[in-house]
Amino acid sequence: MQRAYPEKPEQVYFFGTCLIDLFYPEAGMAGIQLLEREGVKVVYPQQQSCCGQPAYNSGYDNEARKVAAAQIACLGEELPIVVPSASCADMFRHHYTDLFADTPLHKQALELAARTYELTEFLVHVCKIRLEDNGPAATVAIHNSCSAQRGTKTAQDAISLLRQMSNVAIVQQERASECCGFGGTFAVKAPDISNAMVQDKCDNLLATGANDLVSGDCGCLMNISGALEKRKDKLPAQHIASFIWERTQ
Amino acid sequence: MSRFEPATVNLEFDKRVDDALRDQELRANFRGAMDFLMGKRAAMFPDKEDLEALRSQGEAIRNRCLSQLPELLEQFEQRCTENGIQVHWAETSQEANAIILEIMHKHDATRMVKGKSMASEEIGLNHFLADHGVECLETDMGEYIVQLADETPSHIIMPAIHKNKQQIARLFNQKIDGMEYSEDVDRLIGIGRDVLRQKFFEAEVGLSGVNFAVAETGTLCLVENEGNGRMTTTIPPVHIALCGIEKVVESLQDIPPLLRLLTRSATGQAITTYFNMISGPRKPDEKDGPQEVHVVLLDNGRSRIYADKQLQETLRCIRCGACMNHCPVYTRIGGHAYGTTYPGPIGQVVSPQIWGLHTAGAITKACSLNGACGEACPVKIPLADLIRRLRYESNNDEPTTVPAPRGQGSLRKRSEAVTWKLWALLSRKPGLYKLALLLATRLRALTPKHIGPWTLYRSAPKPAARSLHELAAQRSQSNASSQEHGRNE
């Protein structure tokens, strides 16, 4: 069942995610600029850090809970929260409520979950964005994260944004829905299995002949482009927000 | 690997994974087989909405039956007894083995044929009986191949899926007297059948698993494709069914939706060749069937799983194996790498709960939490959530759940725990977090080229020159000043 979407609000919170914060800030800025161009004022709380997912997925619930509580505190006003990562958005939407079950913060966690949106989802369904492509012709492979496919279920929104781009041809990779092998700490706790997965993902992506790779999740991007770089293959990779922002100015 | 040794699971897990990843033939076999099975399942569920409706129905049936499990088990026992089936209760694998051996002894039996039963693998029945002078012969073709090779099943539905035609041809050539080398699949199966057929007539006891145990009627349901299950349960004078206590369903009406889900999810079949419903021993006017039917109800940790509200979801499993077929990790390392009777996602959930986290908890790390398993599961077991929960239980040294899975906290590493504590401190103190960002961005030129296991296969990510925190603060400042500017004009 599709989620009910509100009218476009005047103001939103932007939750940047820790990976974007440190490694891909241009993706975060592109997200902020896209929202502002749609007439939505963006509040970026300076107290934010990480959604807590790395610890949560590793089975360190107590540590994850403390960090999660700090995010709830700095996203306290009743504004929609836009997250440029399906994985962190999924953490807000589905796992905070488990993490805070039977605690005083449970109600706030439920409320936070209800007003969290993944960036492409928000642009498509709330802003009803229309994009004008000013970029050169490009052949693009898209990698949807497992969280976008199965958590927030927003994989289709990234695709529909790319479809609005008149000079972009989307190419299908084989086994498109298969995990790239990142999985947060999985990549370091089971490095050999993770490597087997990312090598196949790289092969499938290169076989498409694409000249760009886009994804809505920087975890996957870091994994795939890191592996491509190590094997000295060239396939420029970008967060979908950067890709769209650059082509639509 | 010739035998499942619980004690070695955690200890040798990394080595098993390593060996599996290096074995290119094995990897090709699994990739091909899993792609084939995923395709077959997808073809069986062309309509997404129908599939979701059926999955919800399956989930609801299993939940309803589990919610009244104690009562249904009592009813099942009563109906079985009325039907002339002898019911035994086994709390542990040792008890189950002893009960089965006692039945064998009562009949002076030394030969057993078996229809596929993962529960008998779980309790180590073959080796136990061999140690007591009983010969067990697996009669499912895949199980037979695995037994010939002195291995254990690598998949719960397709035990020999890790082997290709050539490997099986070599195996038959080596192990079966007078068998020439042949890659003709029909010929290979024909030979296997000839060998097995004789054994069906000689065995005094046939042992099978149970797919569904119906409380309303005391019926044992058995799903199979080869007819060996039917022969195992009808030809020998004694039939023993080994049944996990979670397999009970309320009524016959519960079976059709579950059966539809089971066969379609498992092998992409609309229906299997055989569906056996066993409701008692041979009656005086009947021409075939065993003279005695026994059912051994196996707990072996299941009531412990049952006691935890979240972990109880584990018990919905109808053993279709779809989670394995869809797991990108299983596809690459295969079933033996897990070192447990039950491999793949459901194995990562079941095994540490049966054998304890201290014994089998390490296999939970072989999961990227991608969720493909839960998406394929016909009864919607949230496998990724359960795997994550067991990771928590492995690390958590303050007992909070009653009753906790055995071995709680046994995999906690001090260095790891300290790292997460520091991470938590950094991530909830905005001042510290921003200081760390500042240091990482300003000192980005000093980013190490090697960062633990990450850079074994990937280049090191380099921090940006300015963090998003900084860029966003600058932007809001300049927005504010331009607004200010606008007002002044």
Coordinates of N, CA and C in Angstrom, one line a residue, chain B residues 364-476:
Chain B
T364 N 26.1 -15.7 12.2 CA 25.2 -14.6 12.0 C 26.0 -13.4 11.3
K365 N 27.3 -13.5 11.3 CA 28.0 -12.3 10.7 C 28.0 -12.4 9.2
A366 N 27.7 -13.6 8.7 CA 27.7 -13.8 7.2 C 26.3 -13.3 6.6
C367 N 26.0 -12.1 6.9 CA 24.7 -11.5 6.4 C 24.9 -10.0 6.2
S368 N 24.5 -9.5 5.1 CA 24.6 -8.0 4.9 C 23.3 -7.3 5.2
L369 N 22.4 -8.1 5.8 CA 21.0 -7.6 6.2 C 20.3 -6.9 5.0
N370 N 20.6 -7.5 3.8 CA 20.0 -7.0 2.6 C 18.5 -7.3 2.5
G371 N 18.0 -8.3 3.2 CA 16.6 -8.5 3.3 C 16.0 -9.3 2.2
A372 N 16.8 -9.8 1.2 CA 16.2 -10.6 0.1 C 15.6 -11.9 0.7
C373 N 16.1 -12.4 1.8 CA 15.5 -13.7 2.3 C 14.1 -13.4 2.8
G374 N 13.9 -12.4 3.6 CA 12.6 -12.1 4.2 C 11.6 -11.8 3.1
E375 N 12.1 -11.2 2.0 CA 11.2 -10.8 0.9 C 10.7 -12.1 0.2
A376 N 11.6 -13.1 0.2 CA 11.2 -14.4 -0.5 C 10.4 -15.3 0.5
C377 N 10.5 -15.1 1.8 CA 10.0 -16.1 2.7 C 8.4 -16.2 2.6
P378 N 7.9 -17.4 2.3 CA 6.5 -17.5 2.1 C 5.6 -17.2 3.3
V379 N 6.2 -17.3 4.5 CA 5.4 -17.0 5.7 C 6.0 -15.7 6.4
K380 N 6.7 -14.9 5.6 CA 7.1 -13.6 6.1 C 7.9 -13.6 7.4
I381 N 8.8 -14.5 7.5 CA 9.7 -14.4 8.7 C 10.7 -13.3 8.5
P382 N 10.7 -12.3 9.4 CA 11.7 -11.2 9.2 C 13.1 -11.6 9.5
L383 N 13.7 -12.4 8.6 CA 14.9 -13.1 8.9 C 16.0 -12.1 9.3
A384 N 16.1 -11.0 8.5 CA 17.2 -10.0 8.8 C 17.1 -9.5 10.2
D385 N 15.8 -9.2 10.6 CA 15.6 -8.7 12.0 C 16.1 -9.7 13.0
L386 N 15.8 -11.0 12.8 CA 16.1 -12.0 13.7 C 17.6 -12.2 13.8
I387 N 18.3 -12.2 12.6 CA 19.7 -12.3 12.6 C 20.4 -11.2 13.4
R388 N 19.8 -10.0 13.2 CA 20.4 -8.8 13.9 C 20.1 -9.0 15.4
R389 N 19.0 -9.5 15.8 CA 18.7 -9.7 17.2 C 19.7 -10.7 17.8
L390 N 20.0 -11.8 17.0 CA 20.9 -12.7 17.6 C 22.3 -12.2 17.7
R391 N 22.7 -11.2 16.8 CA 24.0 -10.5 16.9 C 24.0 -9.8 18.2
Y392 N 22.9 -9.1 18.5 CA 22.8 -8.4 19.8 C 22.9 -9.4 21.0
E393 N 22.2 -10.5 20.9 CA 22.3 -11.4 22.0 C 23.7 -12.0 22.1
S394 N 24.5 -12.1 21.0 CA 25.8 -12.6 21.1 C 26.8 -11.6 21.8
N395 N 26.4 -10.3 21.7 CA 27.3 -9.3 22.2 C 26.9 -8.9 23.6
N396 N 25.6 -9.1 23.9 CA 25.1 -8.5 25.1 C 25.4 -9.4 26.3
D397 N 26.2 -8.8 27.3 CA 26.6 -9.6 28.4 C 25.7 -9.2 29.7
E398 N 24.7 -8.4 29.5 CA 23.7 -8.2 30.6 C 22.4 -8.9 30.2
P399 N 22.2 -10.1 30.9 CA 21.0 -10.8 30.5 C 19.7 -10.0 30.7
T400 N 19.0 -9.8 29.7 CA 17.7 -9.1 29.8 C 16.5 -9.8 29.3
T401 N 16.7 -10.8 28.5 CA 15.6 -11.6 28.0 C 15.4 -12.9 28.7
V402 N 14.2 -13.2 28.9 CA 13.9 -14.5 29.6 C 13.0 -15.4 28.8
P403 N 13.4 -16.6 28.4 CA 14.8 -17.0 28.5 C 15.7 -16.6 27.4
A404 N 16.8 -16.1 27.6 CA 17.7 -15.7 26.6 C 18.2 -16.9 25.8
P405 N 18.6 -16.7 24.5 CA 19.2 -17.8 23.8 C 20.5 -18.2 24.5
R406 N 20.8 -19.5 24.5 CA 22.0 -19.9 25.2 C 23.2 -19.3 24.6
G407 N 24.2 -19.0 25.5 CA 25.4 -18.5 25.0 C 25.4 -17.0 24.9
Q408 N 24.4 -16.4 25.5 CA 24.3 -14.9 25.4 C 25.5 -14.2 25.8
G409 N 26.0 -13.3 25.0 CA 27.2 -12.5 25.4 C 28.5 -13.2 25.1
S410 N 28.4 -14.5 24.6 CA 29.6 -15.3 24.5 C 30.6 -14.8 23.3
L411 N 30.0 -14.0 22.4 CA 30.9 -13.6 21.3 C 31.3 -12.1 21.5
R412 N 31.0 -11.6 22.6 CA 31.4 -10.2 22.9 C 32.9 -10.0 22.9
K413 N 33.4 -9.1 22.1 CA 34.9 -8.8 22.1 C 35.1 -7.5 22.7
R414 N 36.0 -7.4 23.7 CA 36.2 -6.2 24.4 C 36.6 -5.0 23.5
S415 N 37.5 -5.3 22.6 CA 38.0 -4.2 21.8 C 36.8 -3.6 20.9
E416 N 36.0 -4.5 20.5 CA 34.8 -4.1 19.6 C 33.9 -3.3 20.5
A417 N 33.6 -3.8 21.7 CA 32.7 -3.1 22.6 C 33.2 -1.7 22.9
V418 N 34.5 -1.6 23.1 CA 35.1 -0.3 23.5 C 34.9 0.7 22.2
T419 N 35.2 0.1 21.1 CA 35.0 0.9 19.9 C 33.6 1.5 19.7
W420 N 32.6 0.7 20.0 CA 31.3 1.2 19.8 C 30.9 2.2 20.9
K421 N 31.5 2.0 22.1 CA 31.2 3.0 23.2 C 31.8 4.3 22.8
L422 N 33.0 4.3 22.2 CA 33.6 5.6 21.8 C 32.8 6.2 20.7
W423 N 32.4 5.4 19.7 CA 31.6 5.8 18.6 C 30.3 6.5 19.1
A424 N 29.7 5.9 20.1 CA 28.5 6.4 20.7 C 28.7 7.8 21.4
L425 N 29.8 7.8 22.1 CA 30.2 9.1 22.8 C 30.3 10.2 21.7
L426 N 31.1 9.9 20.7 CA 31.4 10.9 19.6 C 30.1 11.3 18.9
S427 N 29.2 10.3 18.7 CA 28.0 10.6 17.9 C 26.9 11.3 18.7
R428 N 27.0 11.4 20.0 CA 25.9 12.0 20.7 C 26.4 13.3 21.4
K429 N 27.6 13.6 21.2 CA 28.1 14.9 21.7 C 28.4 15.8 20.5
P430 N 27.5 16.7 20.1 CA 27.7 17.5 18.9 C 29.1 18.2 18.9
G431 N 29.6 18.7 20.0 CA 30.9 19.4 20.0 C 32.0 18.4 19.6
L432 N 32.0 17.2 20.2 CA 33.0 16.2 19.9 C 32.9 15.8 18.4
Y433 N 31.7 15.6 18.0 CA 31.5 15.1 16.6 C 32.0 16.1 15.6
K434 N 31.7 17.4 15.9 CA 32.1 18.4 14.9 C 33.6 18.6 14.9
L435 N 34.2 18.4 16.1 CA 35.7 18.4 16.2 C 36.3 17.3 15.4
A436 N 35.7 16.1 15.5 CA 36.2 15.0 14.7 C 36.1 15.3 13.2
L437 N 35.0 15.8 12.8 CA 34.8 16.2 11.4 C 35.8 17.2 10.9
L438 N 36.1 18.1 11.8 CA 37.0 19.2 11.4 C 38.4 18.6 11.3
L439 N 38.8 17.7 12.2 CA 40.1 17.1 12.1 C 40.2 16.2 10.8
A440 N 39.2 15.4 10.6 CA 39.2 14.5 9.4 C 39.3 15.3 8.1
T441 N 38.5 16.4 8.0 CA 38.5 17.1 6.8 C 39.8 17.9 6.6
R442 N 40.3 18.5 7.7 CA 41.5 19.3 7.6 C 42.8 18.5 7.4
L443 N 42.7 17.3 7.9 CA 43.9 16.4 7.8 C 43.7 15.3 6.8
R444 N 42.8 15.6 5.8 CA 42.5 14.6 4.8 C 43.7 14.0 4.0
A445 N 44.7 14.9 3.9 CA 45.9 14.4 3.2 C 46.5 13.3 3.9
L446 N 46.3 13.2 5.2 CA 46.9 12.1 6.0 C 46.1 10.9 6.1
T447 N 44.9 10.8 5.3 CA 44.1 9.6 5.4 C 44.9 8.4 5.1
P448 N 44.9 7.4 6.0 CA 45.7 6.2 5.7 C 45.2 5.5 4.4
K449 N 46.2 4.9 3.7 CA 45.9 4.1 2.5 C 45.3 2.8 2.8
H450 N 45.6 2.3 4.0 CA 45.1 1.0 4.4 C 44.2 1.1 5.7
I451 N 43.0 0.7 5.5 CA 42.1 0.8 6.7 C 41.5 -0.6 6.9
G452 N 42.2 -1.4 7.7 CA 41.7 -2.7 8.0 C 41.2 -3.5 6.8
P453 N 40.3 -4.4 7.0 CA 39.8 -5.3 5.9 C 39.2 -4.5 4.8
W454 N 38.7 -3.3 5.0 CA 38.1 -2.5 3.9 C 39.0 -2.4 2.7
T455 N 40.3 -2.0 3.0 CA 41.1 -1.8 1.8 C 41.8 -3.0 1.3
L456 N 41.4 -4.2 1.8 CA 41.9 -5.4 1.1 C 41.4 -5.4 -0.3
Y457 N 40.2 -4.9 -0.5 CA 39.6 -5.1 -1.8 C 39.1 -3.7 -2.4
R458 N 39.2 -2.6 -1.6 CA 38.7 -1.4 -2.1 C 39.7 -0.3 -1.7
S459 N 39.6 0.8 -2.5 CA 40.5 1.9 -2.1 C 39.9 2.6 -0.9
A460 N 40.7 3.3 -0.2 CA 40.3 4.0 1.0 C 39.5 5.3 0.6
P461 N 38.3 5.5 1.3 CA 37.6 6.7 1.0 C 38.3 7.9 1.6
K462 N 38.3 9.0 0.9 CA 39.0 10.2 1.4 C 37.9 11.2 1.9
P463 N 38.2 11.7 3.1 CA 37.2 12.7 3.6 C 37.2 13.9 2.6
A464 N 36.0 14.6 2.6 CA 35.9 15.8 1.8 C 36.7 17.0 2.4
A465 N 36.9 18.0 1.6 CA 37.6 19.2 2.2 C 36.8 19.9 3.2
R466 N 35.5 20.0 3.0 CA 34.6 20.6 4.0 C 33.5 19.6 4.3
S467 N 33.1 19.4 5.5 CA 32.0 18.5 5.8 C 30.6 19.2 5.5
L468 N 29.6 18.4 5.4 CA 28.3 18.9 5.1 C 27.8 19.8 6.3
H469 N 28.2 19.5 7.5 CA 27.9 20.4 8.6 C 28.4 21.8 8.3
E470 N 29.7 21.9 7.8 CA 30.2 23.2 7.5 C 29.5 23.9 6.4
L471 N 29.3 23.1 5.3 CA 28.7 23.7 4.1 C 27.3 24.1 4.4
A472 N 26.6 23.3 5.1 CA 25.2 23.7 5.4 C 25.1 24.9 6.3
A473 N 26.1 25.1 7.3 CA 26.1 26.2 8.2 C 26.4 27.5 7.3
Q474 N 27.4 27.4 6.4 CA 27.7 28.5 5.5 C 26.5 28.9 4.7
R475 N 25.8 27.9 4.2 CA 24.7 28.3 3.3 C 23.6 29.0 4.1
S476 N 23.3 28.5 5.3 CA 22.2 29.1 6.1 C 22.6 30.5 6.5

